[in-house]
Amino acid sequence: MPALPSSLLEPLWAQFAALLPAREEFAAGHPLGCHRRRVPDRTVFEHVVLALVHGSGYERISTPGCSDRTIRRRVKEWAEQGISQAVHALALEAYDRMIGLGLGEISVDGCITKAPSSGTKTGRSPVDRGKQGLKRSVATDACGVPLAVVATGANRHDSLLLGSTLDTARAQVGAMPETVNINLDRGYDSNKSRLLIAELGFTAEIARKGVPAPIQAAKRWVVERTQCATRRSVCIPGSAGRNSEGGSWAG
């Protein structure tokens, strides 16, 4: 049984395939002048979709015609080519056209994920005995639709990624409403964060340090829900580390 019905998978693949560069069926420059056929991009794409839908590691969904190593190599290649970012932009455009993004209320939050195989954007995790980890900063709209993802080492503070996360979100969605309110947790409770938001022309609702969180949960809970729901659905160049499930998607 397919991970997604063909009515969803086929349009998604058509958009994705249009972004892929042309590749030869056989690897060029092989010393023997021949090589086994390259695994088709469509096959790898379907395995990635299967992993995302079921939340499985690549080892669990690999098949004789497409190994987990092939999936990781291809995903890394696609990430370095910026294809995942392009697909995200197309998805946001389509969603905004059909349903409408809630850009009046934007929430931003960061989370730490494992990255045991290291990578250029990893660092020592302060919550995992100093092991390699990834800090992922996510911005969502009022309903939790992810607008932007920015990654760096796990030892970086959330507030240091606020500016780049908001800049990425504006670049992804284009024109913003006249009034935009940013919802943040107490980790962003500083004059520096407020000054940055004011310079961007936004307002902010930031939880205060020392006040119990349930009392001031406000509207930012949607980004926390999105962080949990998309732990394996974002591929970021430079985040080559794998999580405990074996996937090379960031998270």
XYZ file of C-alpha atoms in Angstrom:
251
model
C 0.000 0.000 0.000
C 1.453 3.422 -0.938
C 2.295 5.889 1.823
C 0.154 8.530 0.112
C -2.727 8.171 -2.358
C -1.736 8.745 -5.973
C -3.879 11.899 -6.095
C -1.426 13.470 -3.626
C 1.806 11.690 -4.514
C 1.738 12.313 -8.271
C 1.348 16.131 -8.113
C 3.987 16.271 -5.387
C 6.416 14.207 -7.449
C 5.738 16.328 -10.546
C 6.703 19.484 -8.625
C 9.723 17.784 -7.082
C 10.968 16.213 -10.325
C 10.870 19.581 -12.096
C 13.511 20.846 -9.667
C 15.897 17.920 -10.089
C 18.945 18.344 -12.351
C 19.362 16.044 -15.337
C 21.446 12.980 -14.485
C 22.900 10.193 -16.597
C 21.567 6.694 -16.069
C 25.113 5.448 -15.411
C 27.788 7.200 -13.355
C 30.137 9.135 -15.621
C 33.912 8.624 -15.365
C 33.785 5.108 -13.952
C 37.313 3.555 -14.252
C 35.947 0.438 -15.958
C 33.763 2.417 -18.332
C 30.597 0.923 -16.898
C 28.659 0.821 -13.678
C 25.351 -0.424 -12.367
C 22.393 1.804 -13.034
C 21.754 4.668 -10.689
C 18.707 4.147 -8.465
C 15.914 6.291 -9.990
C 15.082 9.498 -8.152
C 11.415 8.483 -8.122
C 12.261 5.323 -6.190
C 14.258 7.243 -3.578
C 11.529 9.891 -3.369
C 8.888 7.286 -2.573
C 11.091 5.794 0.154
C 11.593 9.229 1.719
C 7.835 9.868 1.677
C 7.317 6.477 3.306
C 9.805 7.360 6.064
C 8.128 10.718 6.695
C 4.585 9.336 6.785
C 5.377 6.443 9.123
C 8.196 8.093 11.090
C 10.511 5.134 10.417
C 14.265 5.061 10.081
C 15.716 4.498 6.625
C 16.960 1.044 7.630
C 13.381 -0.019 8.287
C 11.941 1.121 4.987
C 14.898 0.220 2.739
C 14.360 -2.403 0.044
C 16.661 -4.548 -2.140
C 16.340 -1.923 -4.882
C 17.023 1.072 -2.623
C 19.285 0.792 0.418
C 19.276 3.124 3.410
C 22.710 4.442 2.360
C 21.344 5.362 -1.051
C 18.467 7.234 0.579
C 20.839 9.189 2.847
C 23.206 10.087 0.018
C 20.386 11.265 -2.230
C 18.689 13.264 0.549
C 21.989 14.977 1.358
C 22.518 15.721 -2.329
C 19.041 17.211 -2.676
C 19.548 19.324 0.427
C 22.838 20.739 -0.854
C 21.095 21.652 -4.110
C 18.452 23.611 -2.192
C 15.623 21.469 -3.539
C 13.922 21.003 -0.169
C 13.776 24.791 0.329
C 12.308 25.249 -3.150
C 9.642 22.609 -2.506
C 8.808 24.301 0.791
C 8.343 27.648 -0.940
C 6.047 26.071 -3.545
C 4.020 24.359 -0.809
C 3.598 27.628 1.093
C 2.500 29.418 -2.068
C -0.087 26.746 -2.848
C -1.355 26.646 0.734
C -1.683 30.425 0.855
C -3.594 30.425 -2.437
C -6.016 27.643 -1.480
C -6.423 28.093 2.286
C -4.524 31.190 3.364
C -1.561 31.612 5.702
C -2.192 33.250 9.075
C 0.701 35.699 8.948
C -0.780 38.116 11.457
C 0.438 35.881 14.293
C 3.864 34.253 13.909
C 5.420 32.015 16.555
C 9.122 31.157 16.813
C 10.803 28.558 18.983
C 13.919 26.394 18.981
C 14.525 22.778 19.889
C 17.547 20.511 20.214
C 17.826 17.276 18.253
C 20.470 14.574 18.119
C 23.229 14.512 15.500
C 25.601 11.658 16.437
C 27.317 11.650 13.041
C 28.237 15.321 13.368
C 27.986 17.815 10.505
C 28.958 21.399 9.746
C 25.988 22.816 11.671
C 26.210 20.714 14.816
C 27.639 21.432 18.243
C 27.917 20.059 21.770
C 24.449 19.512 23.195
C 23.908 21.010 26.666
C 21.139 18.492 27.399
C 22.755 15.294 26.092
C 26.049 14.983 27.984
C 27.943 17.045 25.465
C 27.143 14.821 22.483
C 26.788 16.335 19.033
C 23.419 17.981 18.509
C 21.490 20.371 16.287
C 19.546 23.466 17.327
C 16.563 23.989 15.034
C 14.710 27.313 15.062
C 11.246 27.185 13.473
C 8.785 29.961 12.616
C 5.119 29.086 12.060
C 1.962 30.950 11.145
C -1.081 31.238 13.424
C -2.132 27.644 12.672
C 1.314 26.080 13.022
C 2.230 25.887 9.326
C 6.062 25.988 9.206
C 7.311 29.110 7.451
C 11.063 28.852 8.024
C 13.704 26.598 9.546
C 17.191 27.708 10.586
C 19.759 25.322 12.053
C 22.991 25.679 13.985
C 24.903 23.938 16.763
C 22.950 22.707 19.772
C 24.989 24.962 22.064
C 23.610 28.177 20.517
C 20.878 30.065 22.370
C 17.416 30.255 20.772
C 17.373 34.058 20.763
C 20.522 34.223 18.603
C 18.567 32.597 15.754
C 15.535 34.878 15.987
C 16.709 37.394 13.386
C 17.763 34.833 10.784
C 14.569 32.819 11.343
C 12.317 35.827 10.768
C 14.372 36.917 7.750
C 14.036 33.431 6.250
C 10.293 33.435 6.889
C 9.881 36.797 5.130
C 11.933 35.540 2.185
C 9.786 32.400 1.905
C 6.349 34.029 2.037
C 7.095 37.369 0.382
C 4.888 40.316 1.346
C 3.843 40.409 4.996
C 0.698 41.981 6.486
C 0.887 45.500 7.880
C 0.456 44.151 11.413
C 2.478 41.122 12.479
C 2.741 39.914 16.078
C 5.593 37.593 17.110
C 4.875 35.077 19.899
C 7.911 33.878 21.877
C 8.695 32.001 25.067
C 10.733 33.324 27.993
C 14.025 32.385 26.332
C 13.595 35.474 24.139
C 12.797 37.794 27.065
C 15.510 40.395 26.473
C 15.850 43.959 25.237
C 17.894 42.706 22.295
C 15.014 40.551 21.032
C 12.487 43.353 21.482
C 14.719 45.822 19.661
C 15.196 43.409 16.763
C 11.452 42.841 16.413
C 10.774 46.585 16.571
C 13.344 47.226 13.824
C 11.495 44.744 11.608
C 8.262 46.661 12.194
C 6.597 43.849 14.169
C 5.015 43.708 17.606
C 5.825 40.983 20.129
C 4.211 38.934 22.868
C 7.073 37.445 24.902
C 6.666 35.312 28.009
C 8.289 36.851 31.071
C 11.003 35.123 33.047
C 9.883 34.092 36.506
C 6.214 33.699 35.556
C 4.829 30.125 35.370
C 4.527 28.994 31.734
C 0.896 27.719 31.801
C -0.294 31.198 32.793
C 1.298 32.818 29.760
C 1.120 30.107 27.085
C -0.684 32.582 24.784
C -0.584 31.739 21.049
C 2.882 30.262 20.720
C 1.823 26.677 21.488
C 1.319 26.041 17.762
C 5.059 26.182 17.075
C 5.730 23.668 19.851
C 3.161 21.339 18.315
C 4.818 21.767 14.915
C 8.255 21.024 16.390
C 6.948 17.686 17.677
C 5.084 16.826 14.475
C 7.958 17.598 12.082
C 10.952 16.095 13.838
C 11.793 14.099 10.683
C 10.402 16.316 7.954
C 13.020 19.025 7.400
C 16.260 18.528 5.508
C 18.943 21.151 6.134
C 22.283 21.378 4.287
C 25.188 20.791 6.632
C 23.188 18.802 9.169
C 24.658 15.477 8.200
C 24.088 13.911 11.606
C 21.634 11.058 11.932
C 19.131 10.630 14.710
C 18.454 7.472 16.649
C 16.132 6.236 13.907
C 18.888 6.477 11.325
C 17.430 9.308 9.258
C 19.488 12.169 7.906
C 16.654 14.691 7.956
C 17.299 17.428 10.503
C 15.626 16.206 13.648
